[in-house]
């Protein structure tokens, strides 16, 4: 790390002691160098959502995913759910390009073939290669955890447990049980903005009346609340039942640091994952889940078209904000303490992650 980089991090951390009502500076949403720190100090040191048990019900079912430059494959081995780097030990080929079911995991490059538990089973035409022994090779495993049917991985052994990160959520959403939901559909969006711009936009309801007129009619803005926990924040609002096609209940919007959202409405779970790509682009993944109940089709159709409308509005504002951050006319702003508590909480955790980088230099 060079001096300019050290000074940049020091000034970001110092801004905390000057009063947390100031936002992070524009530079953290721009530089390639912060991308590396975001991936290694934030995303690789946290639980990353990769699948739901409903996608891995049978032996041999597998799901592929990519988190901050790490290709991952999650497998039902018949005994348990395991996750591996989706990277063959021969010359780094992929075991799978898309989700599926198989008796073994065969590399797509030259056909090395792995048992579902990651041990190498066979490797074509390798028997005459000196020093090669099938038993010496296996896919490297990645730490996994399950919570309410959702499967997470971590690339770091030393992070808080998933139950600590999710503390209080299962109790609060009762009688909803997310493990009873079934995966229905995935949508992916590529945005021209830094991943933190999208996360921060999610973390405040301040923009609702201006950006989302339709959503504002569904939710009661005056009753919109944000509560903070150590590793997550919670936004909620009663549904206006005269308008709501979701039925009776409450909208629960959980943000789980650093990049996962759980949007829970009666009879519906939508997870969002916010993933940085190169060149300051962001991939946002929406996975939809619904329970196995009668007459759900109409709710699904309405839910998805309504979500698309809200997402289009969010994409437009996030990409405009990124242009503002890039303009050179703006560095830091003041956070609205009544409406942007969740954003402030996220920025505190980001500052702490950046400080951990300094500690290691
Ligand atoms: S890279 Fe997998 S078999 Fe060659
Ligand atoms: Fe929004």
Tab-separated table of C-alpha atoms and ligand atoms in Angstrom:
chain	number	residue	atom	x	y	z
A	1	UNK	CA	0.000	0.000	0.000
A	2	UNK	CA	1.474	3.399	-0.918
A	3	UNK	CA	1.362	6.620	1.122
A	4	UNK	CA	-1.509	8.160	-0.819
A	5	UNK	CA	-3.596	5.064	-0.194
A	6	UNK	CA	-2.751	5.050	3.514
A	7	UNK	CA	-3.681	8.710	3.814
A	8	UNK	CA	-6.973	8.134	2.014
A	9	UNK	CA	-7.976	5.410	4.474
A	10	UNK	CA	-6.792	7.431	7.478
A	11	UNK	CA	-8.893	10.397	6.398
A	12	UNK	CA	-11.970	8.182	5.970
A	13	UNK	CA	-11.552	6.739	9.442
A	14	UNK	CA	-10.832	10.159	10.914
A	15	UNK	CA	-14.062	11.500	9.473
A	16	UNK	CA	-15.815	9.193	11.934
A	17	UNK	CA	-14.350	11.000	14.926
A	18	UNK	CA	-15.331	14.337	13.381
A	19	UNK	CA	-18.942	13.289	13.633
A	20	UNK	CA	-20.655	10.466	11.868
A	21	UNK	CA	-23.223	12.727	10.356
A	22	UNK	CA	-20.915	13.146	7.381
A	23	UNK	CA	-21.046	10.600	4.571
A	24	UNK	CA	-18.058	8.678	3.270
A	25	UNK	CA	-16.116	10.710	0.692
A	26	UNK	CA	-16.839	10.416	-3.031
A	27	UNK	CA	-13.489	8.678	-3.592
A	28	UNK	CA	-14.668	5.414	-1.993
A	29	UNK	CA	-17.303	5.093	-4.707
A	30	UNK	CA	-14.867	5.638	-7.516
A	31	UNK	CA	-11.411	4.213	-7.250
A	32	UNK	CA	-10.401	0.778	-8.466
A	33	UNK	CA	-8.235	0.593	-5.410
A	34	UNK	CA	-11.235	0.704	-3.088
A	35	UNK	CA	-12.746	-2.093	-5.148
A	36	UNK	CA	-9.917	-4.361	-4.029
A	37	UNK	CA	-10.400	-3.359	-0.402
A	38	UNK	CA	-14.166	-3.813	-0.646
A	39	UNK	CA	-13.691	-7.327	-1.982
A	40	UNK	CA	-10.956	-8.461	0.391
A	41	UNK	CA	-11.786	-6.576	3.612
A	42	UNK	CA	-15.567	-6.437	3.339
A	43	UNK	CA	-17.106	-9.087	1.067
A	44	UNK	CA	-14.633	-11.901	1.666
A	45	UNK	CA	-14.900	-11.340	5.420
A	46	UNK	CA	-18.645	-11.728	5.708
A	47	UNK	CA	-21.399	-14.269	5.106
A	48	UNK	CA	-22.418	-14.348	1.447
A	49	UNK	CA	-25.791	-15.735	0.405
A	50	UNK	CA	-25.387	-18.475	-2.210
A	51	UNK	CA	-28.566	-20.567	-2.299
A	52	UNK	CA	-31.693	-21.816	-0.532
A	53	UNK	CA	-32.289	-25.402	0.573
A	54	UNK	CA	-35.272	-25.618	-1.817
A	55	UNK	CA	-32.732	-25.524	-4.679
A	56	UNK	CA	-30.702	-28.408	-3.224
A	57	UNK	CA	-33.298	-30.946	-2.189
A	58	UNK	CA	-31.844	-34.039	-3.859
A	59	UNK	CA	-28.487	-35.748	-3.777
A	60	UNK	CA	-26.354	-34.345	-6.588
A	61	UNK	CA	-28.221	-31.027	-6.859
A	62	UNK	CA	-25.750	-28.172	-7.213
A	63	UNK	CA	-25.905	-24.387	-7.471
A	64	UNK	CA	-23.166	-22.189	-8.936
A	65	UNK	CA	-22.507	-18.665	-7.836
A	66	UNK	CA	-19.799	-16.014	-7.987
A	67	UNK	CA	-19.032	-13.662	-5.107
A	68	UNK	CA	-16.490	-10.889	-5.556
A	69	UNK	CA	-14.225	-12.807	-7.977
A	70	UNK	CA	-14.731	-16.148	-6.211
A	71	UNK	CA	-16.550	-18.835	-8.270
A	72	UNK	CA	-18.418	-21.135	-5.888
A	73	UNK	CA	-20.322	-24.412	-6.281
A	74	UNK	CA	-22.722	-25.571	-3.544
A	75	UNK	CA	-23.575	-29.280	-3.586
A	76	UNK	CA	-25.980	-31.664	-1.878
A	77	UNK	CA	-23.598	-34.600	-1.299
A	78	UNK	CA	-26.396	-36.859	-0.050
A	79	UNK	CA	-25.181	-36.420	3.531
A	80	UNK	CA	-24.855	-32.671	3.775
A	81	UNK	CA	-24.615	-29.373	1.935
A	82	UNK	CA	-21.030	-28.505	1.038
A	83	UNK	CA	-19.522	-25.579	-0.845
A	84	UNK	CA	-16.322	-25.668	-2.894
A	85	UNK	CA	-14.339	-23.272	-4.996
A	86	UNK	CA	-15.664	-23.951	-8.503
A	87	UNK	CA	-12.069	-24.249	-9.669
A	88	UNK	CA	-10.558	-27.523	-10.874
A	89	UNK	CA	-7.201	-28.571	-9.432
A	90	UNK	CA	-5.772	-29.347	-12.885
A	91	UNK	CA	-5.720	-25.960	-14.609
A	92	UNK	CA	-8.455	-23.971	-12.860
A	93	UNK	CA	-11.374	-24.913	-15.106
A	94	UNK	CA	-15.006	-24.785	-13.892
A	95	UNK	CA	-16.864	-27.827	-12.579
A	96	UNK	CA	-20.142	-26.303	-13.743
A	97	UNK	CA	-21.380	-23.223	-15.571
A	98	UNK	CA	-24.947	-23.367	-14.337
A	99	UNK	CA	-27.122	-25.073	-11.721
A	100	UNK	CA	-27.914	-28.763	-12.209
A	101	UNK	CA	-27.839	-32.279	-10.847
A	102	UNK	CA	-25.106	-34.885	-11.344
A	103	UNK	CA	-23.672	-38.035	-9.786
A	104	UNK	CA	-20.167	-36.541	-9.960
A	105	UNK	CA	-18.686	-33.130	-10.729
A	106	UNK	CA	-16.809	-33.303	-14.024
A	107	UNK	CA	-14.589	-30.391	-14.986
A	108	UNK	CA	-15.734	-28.693	-18.165
A	109	UNK	CA	-12.156	-28.237	-19.434
A	110	UNK	CA	-10.439	-31.661	-19.602
A	111	UNK	CA	-12.813	-33.911	-17.708
A	112	UNK	CA	-11.233	-34.461	-14.325
A	113	UNK	CA	-14.033	-35.981	-12.322
A	114	UNK	CA	-14.771	-35.335	-8.647
A	115	UNK	CA	-16.981	-37.104	-6.091
A	116	UNK	CA	-19.772	-34.925	-4.695
A	117	UNK	CA	-17.751	-34.550	-1.476
A	118	UNK	CA	-14.909	-32.928	-3.425
A	119	UNK	CA	-12.454	-35.875	-3.659
A	120	UNK	CA	-10.965	-36.448	-7.106
A	121	UNK	CA	-12.387	-39.686	-8.542
A	122	UNK	CA	-10.638	-39.963	-11.897
A	123	UNK	CA	-8.552	-37.956	-14.338
A	124	UNK	CA	-8.385	-39.010	-18.007
A	125	UNK	CA	-4.988	-40.069	-19.378
A	126	UNK	CA	-3.126	-38.985	-16.241
A	127	UNK	CA	-1.984	-42.503	-15.195
A	128	UNK	CA	1.367	-42.201	-17.031
A	129	UNK	CA	2.115	-38.816	-15.489
A	130	UNK	CA	4.942	-39.196	-12.991
A	131	UNK	CA	4.031	-38.321	-9.423
A	132	UNK	CA	0.306	-38.047	-10.117
A	133	UNK	CA	-2.006	-39.780	-7.698
A	134	UNK	CA	-5.784	-39.353	-7.799
A	135	UNK	CA	-5.959	-39.558	-3.991
A	136	UNK	CA	-3.806	-36.449	-3.592
A	137	UNK	CA	-6.362	-34.066	-5.049
A	138	UNK	CA	-9.624	-32.605	-3.872
A	139	UNK	CA	-11.627	-29.422	-4.335
A	140	UNK	CA	-10.968	-26.871	-1.602
A	141	UNK	CA	-13.977	-26.539	0.658
A	142	UNK	CA	-15.551	-23.239	1.707
A	143	UNK	CA	-17.112	-22.641	5.094
A	144	UNK	CA	-20.940	-22.752	4.970
A	145	UNK	CA	-23.777	-21.894	7.331
A	146	UNK	CA	-27.555	-22.211	7.155
A	147	UNK	CA	-30.225	-19.938	8.553
A	148	UNK	CA	-33.982	-20.338	7.885
A	149	UNK	CA	-33.195	-22.448	4.793
A	150	UNK	CA	-30.797	-19.859	3.337
A	151	UNK	CA	-27.252	-21.079	2.683
A	152	UNK	CA	-24.300	-18.762	3.152
A	153	UNK	CA	-20.560	-19.121	2.559
A	154	UNK	CA	-17.611	-17.322	4.070
A	155	UNK	CA	-14.092	-17.110	2.687
A	156	UNK	CA	-12.783	-16.214	6.135
A	157	UNK	CA	-12.818	-18.669	9.036
A	158	UNK	CA	-12.872	-15.944	11.676
A	159	UNK	CA	-16.182	-14.132	11.389
A	160	UNK	CA	-19.242	-13.942	13.676
A	161	UNK	CA	-21.584	-16.945	13.440
A	162	UNK	CA	-24.596	-16.693	11.134
A	163	UNK	CA	-26.888	-16.856	14.175
A	164	UNK	CA	-25.135	-13.850	15.679
A	165	UNK	CA	-25.400	-11.919	12.413
A	166	UNK	CA	-29.112	-12.766	12.072
A	167	UNK	CA	-29.874	-12.381	15.763
A	168	UNK	CA	-33.540	-11.554	16.410
A	169	UNK	CA	-34.777	-11.788	12.800
A	170	UNK	CA	-36.449	-15.232	12.985
A	171	UNK	CA	-38.329	-14.230	16.137
A	172	UNK	CA	-39.443	-10.935	14.642
A	173	UNK	CA	-40.865	-12.316	11.393
A	174	UNK	CA	-42.886	-15.106	13.073
A	175	UNK	CA	-45.098	-16.837	12.036
A	176	UNK	CA	-43.257	-16.550	8.708
A	177	UNK	CA	-40.633	-19.286	8.336
A	178	UNK	CA	-38.306	-18.676	5.398
A	179	UNK	CA	-37.229	-22.328	5.287
A	180	UNK	CA	-40.756	-23.162	4.041
A	181	UNK	CA	-40.332	-20.936	0.975
A	182	UNK	CA	-39.589	-22.398	-2.456
A	183	UNK	CA	-37.224	-20.821	-4.953
A	184	UNK	CA	-39.229	-19.458	-7.876
A	185	UNK	CA	-37.164	-17.159	-10.104
A	186	UNK	CA	-33.950	-15.135	-10.416
A	187	UNK	CA	-33.585	-11.702	-12.039
A	188	UNK	CA	-30.213	-10.028	-12.548
A	189	UNK	CA	-29.546	-6.345	-13.147
A	190	UNK	CA	-26.261	-4.675	-14.160
A	191	UNK	CA	-25.965	-1.100	-12.905
A	192	UNK	CA	-23.497	1.671	-13.743
A	193	UNK	CA	-22.752	2.544	-10.152
A	194	UNK	CA	-20.591	1.437	-7.276
A	195	UNK	CA	-22.136	-1.376	-5.213
A	196	UNK	CA	-22.240	0.831	-2.096
A	197	UNK	CA	-24.445	3.375	-3.894
A	198	UNK	CA	-27.093	0.710	-4.399
A	199	UNK	CA	-26.788	-0.569	-0.808
A	200	UNK	CA	-27.098	2.928	0.636
A	201	UNK	CA	-30.121	3.685	-1.517
A	202	UNK	CA	-31.772	0.573	-0.079
A	203	UNK	CA	-30.964	1.653	3.452
A	204	UNK	CA	-33.152	4.720	3.600
A	205	UNK	CA	-36.823	5.411	3.057
A	206	UNK	CA	-36.078	9.133	2.724
A	207	UNK	CA	-36.297	8.859	-1.067
A	208	UNK	CA	-39.637	7.005	-1.151
A	209	UNK	CA	-41.949	9.990	-1.783
A	210	UNK	CA	-39.678	11.329	-4.539
A	211	UNK	CA	-38.474	8.211	-6.347
A	212	UNK	CA	-41.254	5.657	-5.745
A	213	UNK	CA	-44.746	7.150	-5.977
A	214	UNK	CA	-46.310	3.664	-6.382
A	215	UNK	CA	-44.504	2.173	-3.386
A	216	UNK	CA	-45.365	5.225	-1.311
A	217	UNK	CA	-49.037	4.486	-1.864
A	218	UNK	CA	-48.534	0.927	-0.566
A	219	UNK	CA	-46.510	1.858	2.525
A	220	UNK	CA	-47.272	4.362	5.227
A	221	UNK	CA	-44.271	6.740	5.006
A	222	UNK	CA	-45.038	8.423	8.327
A	223	UNK	CA	-44.912	5.060	10.124
A	224	UNK	CA	-41.769	3.934	8.283
A	225	UNK	CA	-39.155	2.979	10.878
A	226	UNK	CA	-35.536	1.854	10.962
A	227	UNK	CA	-33.973	-0.202	13.761
A	228	UNK	CA	-30.305	-1.084	14.070
A	229	UNK	CA	-28.612	-4.268	15.265
A	230	UNK	CA	-24.948	-5.076	15.315
A	231	UNK	CA	-24.777	-6.728	11.888
A	232	UNK	CA	-28.078	-5.861	10.302
A	233	UNK	CA	-30.624	-3.108	10.082
A	234	UNK	CA	-34.363	-3.367	9.802
A	235	UNK	CA	-36.820	-1.127	8.018
A	236	UNK	CA	-40.511	-1.743	8.371
A	237	UNK	CA	-43.826	-0.224	7.650
A	238	UNK	CA	-47.403	-1.436	7.988
A	239	UNK	CA	-48.983	-2.262	4.636
A	240	UNK	CA	-51.909	-0.084	3.698
A	241	UNK	CA	-54.351	-2.972	3.526
A	242	UNK	CA	-56.923	-1.289	1.333
A	243	UNK	CA	-54.329	-1.270	-1.488
A	244	UNK	CA	-52.137	-4.259	-0.723
A	245	UNK	CA	-52.313	-7.357	-2.892
A	246	UNK	CA	-49.955	-9.086	-0.457
A	247	UNK	CA	-52.670	-9.496	2.141
A	248	UNK	CA	-52.528	-8.629	5.788
A	249	UNK	CA	-49.331	-8.115	7.647
A	250	UNK	CA	-46.211	-6.090	7.609
A	251	UNK	CA	-43.404	-5.356	5.186
A	252	UNK	CA	-40.067	-6.386	6.713
A	253	UNK	CA	-36.957	-5.087	4.965
A	254	UNK	CA	-33.741	-6.488	6.424
A	255	UNK	CA	-30.301	-5.427	5.333
A	256	UNK	CA	-27.631	-7.911	6.407
A	257	UNK	CA	-24.155	-6.402	6.276
A	258	UNK	CA	-22.495	-6.012	3.876
A	259	UNK	CA	-24.585	-6.796	0.753
A	260	UNK	CA	-27.646	-8.961	1.386
A	261	UNK	CA	-31.251	-7.854	1.638
A	262	UNK	CA	-34.221	-9.926	2.788
A	263	UNK	CA	-37.486	-8.367	1.671
A	264	UNK	CA	-40.230	-10.224	3.473
A	265	UNK	CA	-43.906	-9.651	2.833
A	266	UNK	CA	-46.843	-11.911	3.634
A	267	UNK	CA	-46.368	-15.059	1.482
A	268	UNK	CA	-43.257	-13.797	-0.235
A	269	UNK	CA	-39.484	-13.594	0.235
A	270	UNK	CA	-37.293	-11.680	-2.147
A	271	UNK	CA	-33.549	-11.747	-1.504
A	272	UNK	CA	-31.237	-9.184	-3.055
A	273	UNK	CA	-27.526	-9.581	-3.381
A	274	UNK	CA	-25.366	-6.637	-4.415
A	275	UNK	CA	-22.085	-7.631	-6.049
A	276	UNK	CA	-19.320	-5.374	-7.333
A	277	UNK	CA	-18.079	-6.028	-10.870
A	278	UNK	CA	-15.139	-4.379	-12.633
A	279	UNK	CA	-15.234	-0.764	-13.889
A	280	UNK	CA	-17.489	0.332	-11.035
A	281	UNK	CA	-20.414	-1.693	-12.284
A	282	UNK	CA	-22.672	-3.621	-9.923
A	283	UNK	CA	-24.673	-6.792	-10.358
A	284	UNK	CA	-27.881	-6.937	-8.333
A	285	UNK	CA	-29.497	-10.368	-8.015
A	286	UNK	CA	-33.171	-10.694	-7.078
A	287	UNK	CA	-34.283	-14.188	-6.060
A	288	UNK	CA	-38.020	-14.692	-5.526
A	289	UNK	CA	-39.456	-17.280	-3.138
A	290	UNK	CA	-43.072	-18.158	-2.360
A	291	UNK	CA	-44.721	-20.749	-0.123
A	292	UNK	CA	-46.498	-23.811	-1.530
A	293	UNK	CA	-50.048	-22.579	-1.117
A	294	UNK	CA	-53.143	-22.488	-3.299
A	295	UNK	CA	-53.892	-19.484	-5.551
A	296	UNK	CA	-50.417	-17.990	-5.271
A	297	UNK	CA	-50.102	-17.329	-9.045
A	298	UNK	CA	-51.905	-14.010	-9.006
A	299	UNK	CA	-49.795	-12.721	-6.126
A	300	UNK	CA	-46.629	-13.806	-7.981
A	301	UNK	CA	-47.624	-11.917	-11.150
A	302	UNK	CA	-48.510	-8.726	-9.281
A	303	UNK	CA	-45.489	-8.954	-6.992
A	304	UNK	CA	-43.023	-9.292	-9.848
A	305	UNK	CA	-44.383	-6.479	-11.987
A	306	UNK	CA	-44.529	-4.193	-8.969
A	307	UNK	CA	-40.934	-5.093	-7.960
A	308	UNK	CA	-39.740	-4.373	-11.516
A	309	UNK	CA	-41.295	-0.909	-11.374
A	310	UNK	CA	-39.594	-0.090	-8.051
A	311	UNK	CA	-36.268	-1.510	-9.255
A	312	UNK	CA	-36.353	0.578	-12.463
A	313	UNK	CA	-36.831	3.673	-10.323
A	314	UNK	CA	-33.947	2.693	-8.016
A	315	UNK	CA	-31.607	1.926	-10.923
A	316	UNK	CA	-32.287	5.310	-12.493
A	317	UNK	CA	-31.555	7.223	-9.284
A	318	UNK	CA	-28.461	5.141	-8.353
A	319	UNK	CA	-26.859	5.676	-11.770
A	320	UNK	CA	-27.576	9.420	-11.544
A	321	UNK	CA	-26.024	9.539	-8.048
A	322	UNK	CA	-22.883	7.825	-9.377
A	323	UNK	CA	-22.574	10.559	-12.016
A	324	UNK	CA	-22.880	13.110	-9.210
A	325	UNK	CA	-20.139	11.354	-7.203
A	326	UNK	CA	-17.910	11.309	-10.298
A	327	UNK	CA	-18.513	14.975	-11.098
A	328	UNK	CA	-15.754	16.382	-8.912
A	329	UNK	CA	-18.235	18.918	-7.535
A	330	UNK	CA	-19.082	16.819	-4.459
A	331	UNK	CA	-17.067	15.110	-1.732
A	332	UNK	CA	-19.110	14.486	1.430
A	333	UNK	CA	-22.621	15.360	2.541
A	334	UNK	CA	-24.671	15.393	5.737
A	335	UNK	CA	-26.741	12.356	6.735
A	336	UNK	CA	-30.393	12.883	7.764
A	337	UNK	CA	-30.461	11.466	11.271
A	338	UNK	CA	-34.216	10.888	11.264
A	339	UNK	CA	-34.377	9.008	7.957
A	340	UNK	CA	-30.878	7.697	7.183
A	341	UNK	CA	-29.872	5.788	10.330
A	342	UNK	CA	-29.422	2.556	8.381
A	343	UNK	CA	-27.062	4.236	5.920
A	344	UNK	CA	-25.057	5.707	8.798
A	345	UNK	CA	-24.810	2.249	10.402
A	346	UNK	CA	-23.550	0.723	7.134
A	347	UNK	CA	-20.927	3.438	6.762
A	348	UNK	CA	-19.722	2.827	10.336
A	349	UNK	CA	-19.221	-0.861	9.540
A	350	UNK	CA	-17.437	0.004	6.285
A	351	UNK	CA	-15.114	2.408	8.130
A	352	UNK	CA	-14.363	-0.344	10.640
A	353	UNK	CA	-13.523	-2.778	7.822
A	354	UNK	CA	-11.228	-0.197	6.209
A	355	UNK	CA	-9.558	0.407	9.612
A	356	UNK	CA	-8.790	-3.334	9.794
A	357	UNK	CA	-6.785	-2.934	6.564
A	358	UNK	CA	-4.681	-0.207	8.224
A	359	UNK	CA	-4.079	-2.422	11.264
A	360	UNK	CA	-2.429	-4.989	9.025
A	361	UNK	CA	-0.004	-2.546	7.353
B	1	LIG	S1	-8.825	-27.719	-15.754
B	1	LIG	FE1	-10.137	-29.237	-15.009
B	1	LIG	S2	-9.623	-30.980	-16.089
B	1	LIG	FE2	-8.229	-29.497	-16.798
B	2	LIG	FE1	-35.749	2.786	-3.575
